[in-house]
Coordinates of N, CA, C and O in Angstrom, one line a residue:
X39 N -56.6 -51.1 -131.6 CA -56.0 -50.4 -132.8 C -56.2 -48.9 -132.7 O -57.3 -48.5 -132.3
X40 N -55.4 -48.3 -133.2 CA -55.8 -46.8 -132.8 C -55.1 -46.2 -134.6 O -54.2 -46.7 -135.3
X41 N -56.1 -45.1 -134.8 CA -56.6 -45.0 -135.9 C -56.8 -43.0 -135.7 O -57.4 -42.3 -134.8
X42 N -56.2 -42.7 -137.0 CA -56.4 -41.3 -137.6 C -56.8 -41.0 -139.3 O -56.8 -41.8 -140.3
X43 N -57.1 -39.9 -139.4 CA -57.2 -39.6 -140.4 C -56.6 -38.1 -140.5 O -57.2 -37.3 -139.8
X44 N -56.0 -37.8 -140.9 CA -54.7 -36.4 -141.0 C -54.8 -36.2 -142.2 O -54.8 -37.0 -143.1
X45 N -54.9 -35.0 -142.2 CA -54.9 -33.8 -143.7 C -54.0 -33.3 -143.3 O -53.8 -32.8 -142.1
X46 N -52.9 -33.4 -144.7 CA -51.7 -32.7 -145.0 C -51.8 -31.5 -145.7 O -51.4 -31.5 -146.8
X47 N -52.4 -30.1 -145.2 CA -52.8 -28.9 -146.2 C -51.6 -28.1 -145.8 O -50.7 -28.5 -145.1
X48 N -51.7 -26.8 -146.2 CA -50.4 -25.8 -145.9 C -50.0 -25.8 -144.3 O -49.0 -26.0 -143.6
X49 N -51.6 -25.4 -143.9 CA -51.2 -25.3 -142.3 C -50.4 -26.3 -141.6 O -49.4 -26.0 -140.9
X50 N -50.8 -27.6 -141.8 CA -50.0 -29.1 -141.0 C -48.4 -28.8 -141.9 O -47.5 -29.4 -141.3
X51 N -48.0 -28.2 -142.9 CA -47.0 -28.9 -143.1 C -46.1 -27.4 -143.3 O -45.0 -27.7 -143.9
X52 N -46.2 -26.0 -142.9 CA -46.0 -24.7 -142.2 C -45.7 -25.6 -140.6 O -44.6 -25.6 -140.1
X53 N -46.4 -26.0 -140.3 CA -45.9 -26.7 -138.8 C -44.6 -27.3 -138.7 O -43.5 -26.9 -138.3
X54 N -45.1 -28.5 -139.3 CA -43.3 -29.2 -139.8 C -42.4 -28.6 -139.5 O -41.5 -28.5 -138.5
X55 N -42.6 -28.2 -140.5 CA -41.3 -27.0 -140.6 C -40.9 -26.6 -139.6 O -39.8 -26.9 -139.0
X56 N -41.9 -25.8 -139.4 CA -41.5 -24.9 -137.7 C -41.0 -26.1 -137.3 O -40.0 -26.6 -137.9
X57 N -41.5 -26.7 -136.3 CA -41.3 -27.7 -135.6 C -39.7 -28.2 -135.8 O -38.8 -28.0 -134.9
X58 N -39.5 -28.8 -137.0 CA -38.2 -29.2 -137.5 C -37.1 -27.9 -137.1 O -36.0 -28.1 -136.5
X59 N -37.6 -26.7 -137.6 CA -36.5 -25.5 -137.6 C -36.0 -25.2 -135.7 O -34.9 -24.8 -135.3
X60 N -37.3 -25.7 -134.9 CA -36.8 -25.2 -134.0 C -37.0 -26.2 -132.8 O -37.3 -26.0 -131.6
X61 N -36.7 -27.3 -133.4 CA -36.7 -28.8 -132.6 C -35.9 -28.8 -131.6 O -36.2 -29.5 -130.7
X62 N -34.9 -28.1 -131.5 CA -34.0 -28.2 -130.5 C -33.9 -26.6 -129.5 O -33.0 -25.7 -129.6
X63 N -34.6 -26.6 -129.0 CA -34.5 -25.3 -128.4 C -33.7 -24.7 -127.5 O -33.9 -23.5 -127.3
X64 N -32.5 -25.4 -126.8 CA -31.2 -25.1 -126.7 C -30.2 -24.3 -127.6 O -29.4 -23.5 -127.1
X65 N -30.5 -24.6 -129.2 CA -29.9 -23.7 -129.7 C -30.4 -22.4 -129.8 O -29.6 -21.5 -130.2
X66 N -31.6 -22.1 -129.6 CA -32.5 -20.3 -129.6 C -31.7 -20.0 -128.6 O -30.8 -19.2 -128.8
X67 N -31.8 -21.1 -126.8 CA -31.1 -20.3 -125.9 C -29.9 -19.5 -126.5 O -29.6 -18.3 -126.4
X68 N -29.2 -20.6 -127.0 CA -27.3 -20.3 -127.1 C -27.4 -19.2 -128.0 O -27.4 -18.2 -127.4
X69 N -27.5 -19.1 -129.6 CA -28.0 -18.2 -129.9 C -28.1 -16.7 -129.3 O -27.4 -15.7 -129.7
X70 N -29.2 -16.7 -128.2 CA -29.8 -15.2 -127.4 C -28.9 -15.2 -126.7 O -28.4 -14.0 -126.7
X71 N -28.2 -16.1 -125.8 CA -27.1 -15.8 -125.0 C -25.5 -15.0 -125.9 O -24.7 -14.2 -125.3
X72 N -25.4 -15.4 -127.0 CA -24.7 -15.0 -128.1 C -24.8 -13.7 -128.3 O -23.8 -13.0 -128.2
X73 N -26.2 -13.1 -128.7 CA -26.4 -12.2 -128.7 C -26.3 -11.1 -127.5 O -25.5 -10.1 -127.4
X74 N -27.2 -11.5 -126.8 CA -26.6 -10.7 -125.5 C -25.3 -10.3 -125.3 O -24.9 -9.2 -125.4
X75 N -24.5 -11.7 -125.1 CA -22.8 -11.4 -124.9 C -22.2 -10.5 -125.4 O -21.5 -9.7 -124.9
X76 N -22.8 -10.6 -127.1 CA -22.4 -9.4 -128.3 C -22.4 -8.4 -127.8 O -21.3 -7.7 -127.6
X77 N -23.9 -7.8 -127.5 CA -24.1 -6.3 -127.2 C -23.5 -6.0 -126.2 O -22.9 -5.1 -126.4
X78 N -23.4 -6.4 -125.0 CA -22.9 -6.6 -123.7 C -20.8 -6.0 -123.6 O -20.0 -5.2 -122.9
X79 N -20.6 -7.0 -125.0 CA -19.4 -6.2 -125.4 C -18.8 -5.5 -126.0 O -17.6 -5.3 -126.0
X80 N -19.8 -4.8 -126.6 CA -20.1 -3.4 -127.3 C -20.2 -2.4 -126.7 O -19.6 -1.4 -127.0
X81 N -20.8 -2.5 -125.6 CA -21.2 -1.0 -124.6 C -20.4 -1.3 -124.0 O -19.8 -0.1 -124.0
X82 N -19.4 -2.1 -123.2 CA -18.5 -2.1 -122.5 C -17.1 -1.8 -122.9 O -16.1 -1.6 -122.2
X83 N -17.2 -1.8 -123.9 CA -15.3 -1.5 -124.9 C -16.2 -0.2 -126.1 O -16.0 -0.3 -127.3
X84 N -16.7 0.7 -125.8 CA -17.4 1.7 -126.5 C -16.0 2.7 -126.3 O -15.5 3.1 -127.3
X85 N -15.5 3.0 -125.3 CA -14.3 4.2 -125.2 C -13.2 3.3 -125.1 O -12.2 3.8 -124.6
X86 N -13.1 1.8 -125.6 CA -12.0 1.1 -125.7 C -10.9 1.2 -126.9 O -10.9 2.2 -127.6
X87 N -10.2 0.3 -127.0 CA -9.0 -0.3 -128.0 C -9.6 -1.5 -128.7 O -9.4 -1.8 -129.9
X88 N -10.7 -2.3 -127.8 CA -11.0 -3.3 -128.2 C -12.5 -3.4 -129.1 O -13.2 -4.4 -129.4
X89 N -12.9 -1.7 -129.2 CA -14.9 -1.8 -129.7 C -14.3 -2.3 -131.3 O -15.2 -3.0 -131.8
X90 N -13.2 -2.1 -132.1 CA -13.9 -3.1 -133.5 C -14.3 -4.2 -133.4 O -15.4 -4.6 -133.9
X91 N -13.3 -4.9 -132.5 CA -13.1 -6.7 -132.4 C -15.1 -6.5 -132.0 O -15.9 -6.7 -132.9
X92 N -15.4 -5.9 -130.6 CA -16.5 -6.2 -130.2 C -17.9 -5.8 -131.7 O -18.9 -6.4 -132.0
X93 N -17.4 -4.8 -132.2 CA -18.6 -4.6 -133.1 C -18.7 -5.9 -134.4 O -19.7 -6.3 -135.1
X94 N -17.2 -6.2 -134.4 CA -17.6 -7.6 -135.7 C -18.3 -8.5 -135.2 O -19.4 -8.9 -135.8
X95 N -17.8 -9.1 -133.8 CA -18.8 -9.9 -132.9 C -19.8 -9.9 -132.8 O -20.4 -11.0 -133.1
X96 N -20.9 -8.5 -132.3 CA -21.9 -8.2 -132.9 C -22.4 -8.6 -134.1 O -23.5 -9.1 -134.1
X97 N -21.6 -8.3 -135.2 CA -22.3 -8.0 -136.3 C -22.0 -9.8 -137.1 O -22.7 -10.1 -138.1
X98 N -21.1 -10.6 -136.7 CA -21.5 -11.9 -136.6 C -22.6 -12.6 -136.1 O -23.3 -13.3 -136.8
X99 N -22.9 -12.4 -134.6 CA -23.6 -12.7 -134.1 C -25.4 -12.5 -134.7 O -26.3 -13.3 -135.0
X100 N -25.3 -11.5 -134.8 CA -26.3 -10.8 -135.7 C -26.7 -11.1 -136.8 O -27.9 -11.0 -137.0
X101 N -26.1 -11.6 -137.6 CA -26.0 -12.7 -139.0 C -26.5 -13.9 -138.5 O -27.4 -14.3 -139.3
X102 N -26.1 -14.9 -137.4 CA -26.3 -15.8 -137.2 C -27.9 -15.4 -136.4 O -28.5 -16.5 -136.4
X103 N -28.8 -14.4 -135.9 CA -30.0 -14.3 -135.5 C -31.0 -14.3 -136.6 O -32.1 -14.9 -136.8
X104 N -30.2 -13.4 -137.6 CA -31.1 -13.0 -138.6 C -31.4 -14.4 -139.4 O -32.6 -14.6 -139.8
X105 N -30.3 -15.4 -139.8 CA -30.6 -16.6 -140.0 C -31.6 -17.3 -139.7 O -32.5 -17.6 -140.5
X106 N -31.4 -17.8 -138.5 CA -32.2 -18.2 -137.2 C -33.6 -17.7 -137.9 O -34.2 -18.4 -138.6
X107 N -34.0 -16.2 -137.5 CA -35.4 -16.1 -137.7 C -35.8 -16.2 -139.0 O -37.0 -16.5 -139.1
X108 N -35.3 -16.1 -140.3 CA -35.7 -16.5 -141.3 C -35.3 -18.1 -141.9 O -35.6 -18.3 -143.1
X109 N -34.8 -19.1 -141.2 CA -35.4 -20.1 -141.2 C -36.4 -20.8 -140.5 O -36.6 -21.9 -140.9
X110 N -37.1 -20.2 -139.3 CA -38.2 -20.5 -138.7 C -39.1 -19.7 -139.3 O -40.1 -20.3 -139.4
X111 N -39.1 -18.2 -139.8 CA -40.5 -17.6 -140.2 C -40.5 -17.2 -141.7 O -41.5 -16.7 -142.2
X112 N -39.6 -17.3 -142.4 CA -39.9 -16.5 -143.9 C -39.4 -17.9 -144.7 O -40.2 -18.1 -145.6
X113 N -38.6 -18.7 -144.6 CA -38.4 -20.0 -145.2 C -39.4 -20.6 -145.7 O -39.9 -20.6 -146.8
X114 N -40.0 -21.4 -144.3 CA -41.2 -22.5 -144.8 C -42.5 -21.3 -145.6 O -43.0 -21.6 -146.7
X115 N -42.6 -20.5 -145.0 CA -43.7 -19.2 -145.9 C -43.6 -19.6 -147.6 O -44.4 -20.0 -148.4
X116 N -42.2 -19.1 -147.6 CA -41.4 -19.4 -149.1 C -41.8 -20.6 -149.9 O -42.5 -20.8 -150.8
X117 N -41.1 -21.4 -149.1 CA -41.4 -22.6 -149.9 C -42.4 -23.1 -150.1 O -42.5 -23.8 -151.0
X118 N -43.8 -22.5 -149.0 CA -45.2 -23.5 -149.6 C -45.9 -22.4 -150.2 O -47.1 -22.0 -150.0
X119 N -44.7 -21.7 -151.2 CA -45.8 -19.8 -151.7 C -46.8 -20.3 -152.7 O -47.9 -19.8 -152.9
X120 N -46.2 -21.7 -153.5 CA -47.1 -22.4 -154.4 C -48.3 -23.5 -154.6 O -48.9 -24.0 -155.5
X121 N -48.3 -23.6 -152.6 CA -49.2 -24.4 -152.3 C -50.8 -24.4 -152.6 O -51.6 -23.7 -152.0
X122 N -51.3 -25.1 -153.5 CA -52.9 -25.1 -153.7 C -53.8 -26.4 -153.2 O -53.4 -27.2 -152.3
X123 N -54.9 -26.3 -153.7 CA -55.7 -27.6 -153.2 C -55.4 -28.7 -153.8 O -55.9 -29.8 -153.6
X124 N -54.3 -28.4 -155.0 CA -54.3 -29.9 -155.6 C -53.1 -30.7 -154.9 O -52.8 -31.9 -155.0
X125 N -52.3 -29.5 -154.0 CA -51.5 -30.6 -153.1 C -51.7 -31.2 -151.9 O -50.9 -32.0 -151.3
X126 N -53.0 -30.9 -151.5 CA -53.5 -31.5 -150.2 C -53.8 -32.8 -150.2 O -54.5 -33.2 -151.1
X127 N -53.4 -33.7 -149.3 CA -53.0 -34.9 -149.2 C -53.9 -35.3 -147.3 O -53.8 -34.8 -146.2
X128 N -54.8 -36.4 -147.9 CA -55.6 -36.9 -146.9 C -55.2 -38.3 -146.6 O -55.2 -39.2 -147.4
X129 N -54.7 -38.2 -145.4 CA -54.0 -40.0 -145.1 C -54.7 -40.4 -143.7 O -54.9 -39.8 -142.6
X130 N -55.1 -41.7 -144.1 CA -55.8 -42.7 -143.0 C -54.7 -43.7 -142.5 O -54.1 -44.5 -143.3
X131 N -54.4 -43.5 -141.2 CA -53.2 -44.1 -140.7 C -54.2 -45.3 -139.8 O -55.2 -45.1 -139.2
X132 N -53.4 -46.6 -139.8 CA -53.7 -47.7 -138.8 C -52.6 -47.9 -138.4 O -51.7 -48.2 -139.1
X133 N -52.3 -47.9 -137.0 CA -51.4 -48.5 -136.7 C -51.4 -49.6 -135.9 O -51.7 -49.4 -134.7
X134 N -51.1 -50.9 -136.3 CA -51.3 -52.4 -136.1 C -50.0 -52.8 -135.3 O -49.1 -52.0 -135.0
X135 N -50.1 -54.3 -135.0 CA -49.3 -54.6 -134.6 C -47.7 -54.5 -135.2 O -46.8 -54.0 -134.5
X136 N -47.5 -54.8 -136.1 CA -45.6 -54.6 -136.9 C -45.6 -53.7 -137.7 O -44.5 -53.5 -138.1
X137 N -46.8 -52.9 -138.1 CA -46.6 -51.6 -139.4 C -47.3 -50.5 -138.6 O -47.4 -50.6 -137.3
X138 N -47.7 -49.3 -139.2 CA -48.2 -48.6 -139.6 C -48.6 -48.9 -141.1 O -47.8 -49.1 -142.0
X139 N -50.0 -49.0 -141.2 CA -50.7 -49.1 -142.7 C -51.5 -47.6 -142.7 O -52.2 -47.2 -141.8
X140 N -51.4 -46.9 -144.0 CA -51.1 -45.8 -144.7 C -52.1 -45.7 -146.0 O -51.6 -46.3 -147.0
X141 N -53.2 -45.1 -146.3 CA -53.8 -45.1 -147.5 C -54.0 -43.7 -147.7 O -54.8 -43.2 -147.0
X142 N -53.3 -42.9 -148.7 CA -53.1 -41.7 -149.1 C -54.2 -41.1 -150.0 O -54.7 -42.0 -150.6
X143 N -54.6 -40.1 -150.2 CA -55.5 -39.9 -151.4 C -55.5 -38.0 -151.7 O -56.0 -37.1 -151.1
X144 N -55.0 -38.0 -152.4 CA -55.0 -36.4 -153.0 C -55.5 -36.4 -154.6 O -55.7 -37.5 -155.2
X145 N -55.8 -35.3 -155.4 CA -56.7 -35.1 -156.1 C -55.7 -35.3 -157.4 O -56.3 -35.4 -158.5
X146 N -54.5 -35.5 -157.4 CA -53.6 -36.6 -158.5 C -53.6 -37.7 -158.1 O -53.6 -38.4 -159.1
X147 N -53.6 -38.3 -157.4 CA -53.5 -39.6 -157.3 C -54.2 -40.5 -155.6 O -54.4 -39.8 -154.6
X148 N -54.3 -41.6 -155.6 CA -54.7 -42.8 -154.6 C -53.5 -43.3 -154.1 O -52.6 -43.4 -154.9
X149 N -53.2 -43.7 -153.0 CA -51.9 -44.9 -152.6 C -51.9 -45.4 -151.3 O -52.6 -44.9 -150.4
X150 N -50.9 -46.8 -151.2 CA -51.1 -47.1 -149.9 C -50.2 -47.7 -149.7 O -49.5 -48.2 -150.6
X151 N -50.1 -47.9 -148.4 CA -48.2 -48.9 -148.3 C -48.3 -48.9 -146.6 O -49.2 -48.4 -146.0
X152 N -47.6 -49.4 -146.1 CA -47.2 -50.1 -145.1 C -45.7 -49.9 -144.4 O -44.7 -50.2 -145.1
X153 N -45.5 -49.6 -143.7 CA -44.0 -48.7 -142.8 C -44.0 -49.7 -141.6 O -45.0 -49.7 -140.9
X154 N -42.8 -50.5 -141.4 CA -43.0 -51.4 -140.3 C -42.4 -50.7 -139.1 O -41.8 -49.8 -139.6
X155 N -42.2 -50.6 -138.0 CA -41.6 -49.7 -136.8 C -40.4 -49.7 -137.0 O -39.8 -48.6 -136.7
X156 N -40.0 -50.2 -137.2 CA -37.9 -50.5 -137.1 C -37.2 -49.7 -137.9 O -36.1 -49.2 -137.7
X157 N -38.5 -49.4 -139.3 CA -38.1 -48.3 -140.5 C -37.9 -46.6 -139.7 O -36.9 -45.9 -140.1
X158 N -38.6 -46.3 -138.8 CA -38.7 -45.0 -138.1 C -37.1 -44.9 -137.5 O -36.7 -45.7 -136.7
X159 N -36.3 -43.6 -137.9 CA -35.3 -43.3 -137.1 C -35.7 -42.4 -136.2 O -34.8 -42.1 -135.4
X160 N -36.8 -41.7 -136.1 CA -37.1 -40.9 -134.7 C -38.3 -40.7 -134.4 O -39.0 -40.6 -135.4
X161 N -38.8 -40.7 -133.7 CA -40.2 -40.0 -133.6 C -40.1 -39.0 -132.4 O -39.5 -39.2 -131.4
X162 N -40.7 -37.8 -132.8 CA -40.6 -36.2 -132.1 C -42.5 -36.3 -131.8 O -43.4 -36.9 -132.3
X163 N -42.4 -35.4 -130.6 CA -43.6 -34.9 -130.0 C -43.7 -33.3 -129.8 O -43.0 -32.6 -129.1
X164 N -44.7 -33.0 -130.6 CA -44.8 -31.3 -130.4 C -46.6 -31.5 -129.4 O -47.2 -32.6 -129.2
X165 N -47.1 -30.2 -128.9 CA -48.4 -30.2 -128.3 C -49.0 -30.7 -129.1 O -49.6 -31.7 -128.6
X166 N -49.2 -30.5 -131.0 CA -50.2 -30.6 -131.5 C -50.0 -31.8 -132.1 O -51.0 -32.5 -132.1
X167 N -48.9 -32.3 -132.5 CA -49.0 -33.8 -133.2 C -47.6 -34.6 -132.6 O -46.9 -34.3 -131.7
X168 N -47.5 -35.9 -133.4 CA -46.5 -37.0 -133.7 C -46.2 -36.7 -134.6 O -47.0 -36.3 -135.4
X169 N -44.5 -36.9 -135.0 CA -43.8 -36.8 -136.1 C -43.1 -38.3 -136.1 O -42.7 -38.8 -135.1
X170 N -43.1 -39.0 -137.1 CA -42.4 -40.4 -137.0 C -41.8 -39.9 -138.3 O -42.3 -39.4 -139.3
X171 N -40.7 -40.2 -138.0 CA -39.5 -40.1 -139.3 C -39.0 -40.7 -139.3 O -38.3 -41.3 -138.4
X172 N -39.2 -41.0 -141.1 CA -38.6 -42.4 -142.0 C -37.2 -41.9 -142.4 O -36.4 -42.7 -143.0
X173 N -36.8 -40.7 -142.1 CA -35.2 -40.2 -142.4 C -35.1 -38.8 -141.7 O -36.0 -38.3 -141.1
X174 N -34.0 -38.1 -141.8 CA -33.7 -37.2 -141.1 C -34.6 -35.6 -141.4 O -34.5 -34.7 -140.6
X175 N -35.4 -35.4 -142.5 CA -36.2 -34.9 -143.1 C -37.5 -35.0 -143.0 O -38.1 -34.1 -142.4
X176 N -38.1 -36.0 -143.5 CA -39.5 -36.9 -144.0 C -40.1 -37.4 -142.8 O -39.7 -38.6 -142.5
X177 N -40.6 -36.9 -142.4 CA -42.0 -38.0 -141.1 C -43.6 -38.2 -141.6 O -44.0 -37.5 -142.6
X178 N -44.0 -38.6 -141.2 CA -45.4 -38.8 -141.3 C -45.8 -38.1 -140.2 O -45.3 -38.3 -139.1
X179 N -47.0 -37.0 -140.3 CA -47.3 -36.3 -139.0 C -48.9 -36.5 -138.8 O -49.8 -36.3 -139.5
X180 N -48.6 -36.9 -137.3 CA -49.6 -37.3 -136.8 C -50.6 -36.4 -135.9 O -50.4 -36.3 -134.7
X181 N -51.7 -35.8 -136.4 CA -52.1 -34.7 -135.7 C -52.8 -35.1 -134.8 O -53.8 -35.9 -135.0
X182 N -52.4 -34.6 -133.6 CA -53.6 -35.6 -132.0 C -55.3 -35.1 -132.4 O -56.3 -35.8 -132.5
X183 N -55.1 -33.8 -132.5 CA -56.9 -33.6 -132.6 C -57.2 -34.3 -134.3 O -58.1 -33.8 -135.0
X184 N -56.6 -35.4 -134.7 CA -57.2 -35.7 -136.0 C -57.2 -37.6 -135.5 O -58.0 -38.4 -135.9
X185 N -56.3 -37.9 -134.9 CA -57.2 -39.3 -133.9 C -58.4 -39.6 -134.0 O -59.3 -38.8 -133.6
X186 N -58.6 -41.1 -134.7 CA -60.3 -41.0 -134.5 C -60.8 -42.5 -133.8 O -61.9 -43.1 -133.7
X187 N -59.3 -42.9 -133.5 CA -59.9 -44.4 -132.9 C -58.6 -44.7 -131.6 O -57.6 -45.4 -131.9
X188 N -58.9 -44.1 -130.4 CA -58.1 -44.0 -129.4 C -57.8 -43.0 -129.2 O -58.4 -42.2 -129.8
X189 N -56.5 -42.3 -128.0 CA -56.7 -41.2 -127.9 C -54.7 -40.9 -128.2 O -53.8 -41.6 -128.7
X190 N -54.6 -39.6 -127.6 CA -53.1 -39.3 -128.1 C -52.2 -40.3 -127.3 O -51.3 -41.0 -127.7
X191 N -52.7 -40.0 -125.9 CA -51.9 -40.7 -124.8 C -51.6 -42.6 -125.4 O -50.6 -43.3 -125.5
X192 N -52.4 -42.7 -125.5 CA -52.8 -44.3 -126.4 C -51.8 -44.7 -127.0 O -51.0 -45.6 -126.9
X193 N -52.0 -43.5 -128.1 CA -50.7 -43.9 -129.2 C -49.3 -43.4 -128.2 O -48.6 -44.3 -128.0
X194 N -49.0 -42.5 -127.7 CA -47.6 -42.4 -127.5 C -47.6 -43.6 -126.6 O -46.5 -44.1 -126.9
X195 N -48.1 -44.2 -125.8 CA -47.7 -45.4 -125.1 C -47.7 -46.3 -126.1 O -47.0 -47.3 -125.6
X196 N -48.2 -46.8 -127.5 CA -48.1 -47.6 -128.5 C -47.1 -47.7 -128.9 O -46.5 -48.7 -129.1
X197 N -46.6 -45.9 -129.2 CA -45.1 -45.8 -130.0 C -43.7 -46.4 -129.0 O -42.6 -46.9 -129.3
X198 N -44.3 -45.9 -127.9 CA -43.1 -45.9 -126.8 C -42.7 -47.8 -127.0 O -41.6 -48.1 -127.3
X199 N -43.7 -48.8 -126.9 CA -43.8 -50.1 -126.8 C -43.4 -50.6 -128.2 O -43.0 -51.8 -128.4
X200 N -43.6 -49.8 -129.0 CA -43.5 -50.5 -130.7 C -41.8 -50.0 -131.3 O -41.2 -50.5 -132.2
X201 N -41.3 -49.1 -130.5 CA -39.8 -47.7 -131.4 C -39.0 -48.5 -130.3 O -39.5 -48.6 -129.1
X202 N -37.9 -49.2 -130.5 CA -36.8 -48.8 -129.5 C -36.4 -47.5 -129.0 O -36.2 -46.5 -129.8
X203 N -36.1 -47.2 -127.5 CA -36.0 -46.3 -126.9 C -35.2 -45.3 -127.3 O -35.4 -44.1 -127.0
X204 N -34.2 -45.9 -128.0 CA -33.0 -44.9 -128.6 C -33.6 -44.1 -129.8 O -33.1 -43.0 -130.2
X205 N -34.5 -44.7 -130.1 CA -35.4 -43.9 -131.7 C -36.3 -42.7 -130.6 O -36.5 -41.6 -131.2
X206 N -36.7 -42.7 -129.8 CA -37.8 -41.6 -129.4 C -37.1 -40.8 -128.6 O -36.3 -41.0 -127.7
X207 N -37.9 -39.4 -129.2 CA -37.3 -37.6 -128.7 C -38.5 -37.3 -128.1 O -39.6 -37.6 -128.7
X208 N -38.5 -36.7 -127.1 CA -39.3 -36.1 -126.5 C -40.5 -37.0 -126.5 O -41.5 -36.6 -127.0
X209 N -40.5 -38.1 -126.0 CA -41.9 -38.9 -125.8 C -41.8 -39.2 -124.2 O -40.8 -39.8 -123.8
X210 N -43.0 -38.8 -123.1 CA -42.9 -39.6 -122.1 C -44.1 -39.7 -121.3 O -44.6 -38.7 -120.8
X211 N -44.5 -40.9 -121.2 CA -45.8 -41.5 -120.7 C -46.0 -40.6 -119.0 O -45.1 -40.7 -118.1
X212 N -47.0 -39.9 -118.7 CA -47.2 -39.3 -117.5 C -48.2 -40.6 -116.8 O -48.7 -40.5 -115.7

């Protein structure tokens, strides 16, 4: 049975975020390549007929960067500006044979419940943790250095054996 205990404080869940904002890192490429293209067609149509077209381009493009970095760096900032100790959330995860069993405890309240595998529509792998998501938003995050009974490799060969293969992103047994 392999076994954590994960604290949800600002730091773990500033991660999320990230993680979530920039889960797909094909779109940063496309993105920068966007950008590039932009400027690329600004200096090139500078003594043209065609530098407005190129400077709206730009200045679309540019809109869509500035986006970009303020939903990966000033967003999640934002949102957890109100975060204190009374939302820190300490969860002891088991994960058994048909569930994941779950005992929550923060300084409003105690809880515990049980998530059987089939409920997970994805599970993501960043260096630092497991994300298993119960919906397109919401995961449970699994921080590897917070493992206290097996090890990370353990569990991703658990998950891999427990998720149908179509449910897991970025998981692969070396």
């Amino acid at each position: 049975m392999i076994k954590a205990d994960v604290t949800y404080d600002k730091k773990a869940m500033l991660s999320f975020m990230r993680f979530t904002a920039i889960d797909k890192p094909w779109k940063w490429a496309i993105y920068g390549a966007l950008f590039v293209f932009a400027v690329v067609l600004t200096i090139l149509n500078l003594k043209t007929d065609f530098l407005p077209f190129a400077i709206i381009v730009l200045f679309f493009v540019s809109l869509i960067e500035i986006f970009t970095i303020f939903a990966y760096f000033i967003s999640p900032n934002m949102k957890l500006k109100n975060f204190t100790d009374e939302n820190i959330i300490k969860n002891h995860f088991s994960f058994e044979e048909k569930s994941v069993k779950l005992k929550s405890e923060s300084k409003a309240r105690k809880s515990d419940g049980e998530i059987p595998y089939y409920a997970f529509v994805k599970v993501d792998e960043s260096s630092l943790a497991f994300y298993l998501f119960v919906n397109k938003t919401s995961a449970l995050i699994i921080t590897k250095s917070e493992i206290t009974e097996g090890t990370p490799e353990e569990l991703k060969k658990f998950l891999i054996a427990k998720i149908p293969d179509k449910r897991i992103n970025k998981l692969s047994v070396k």
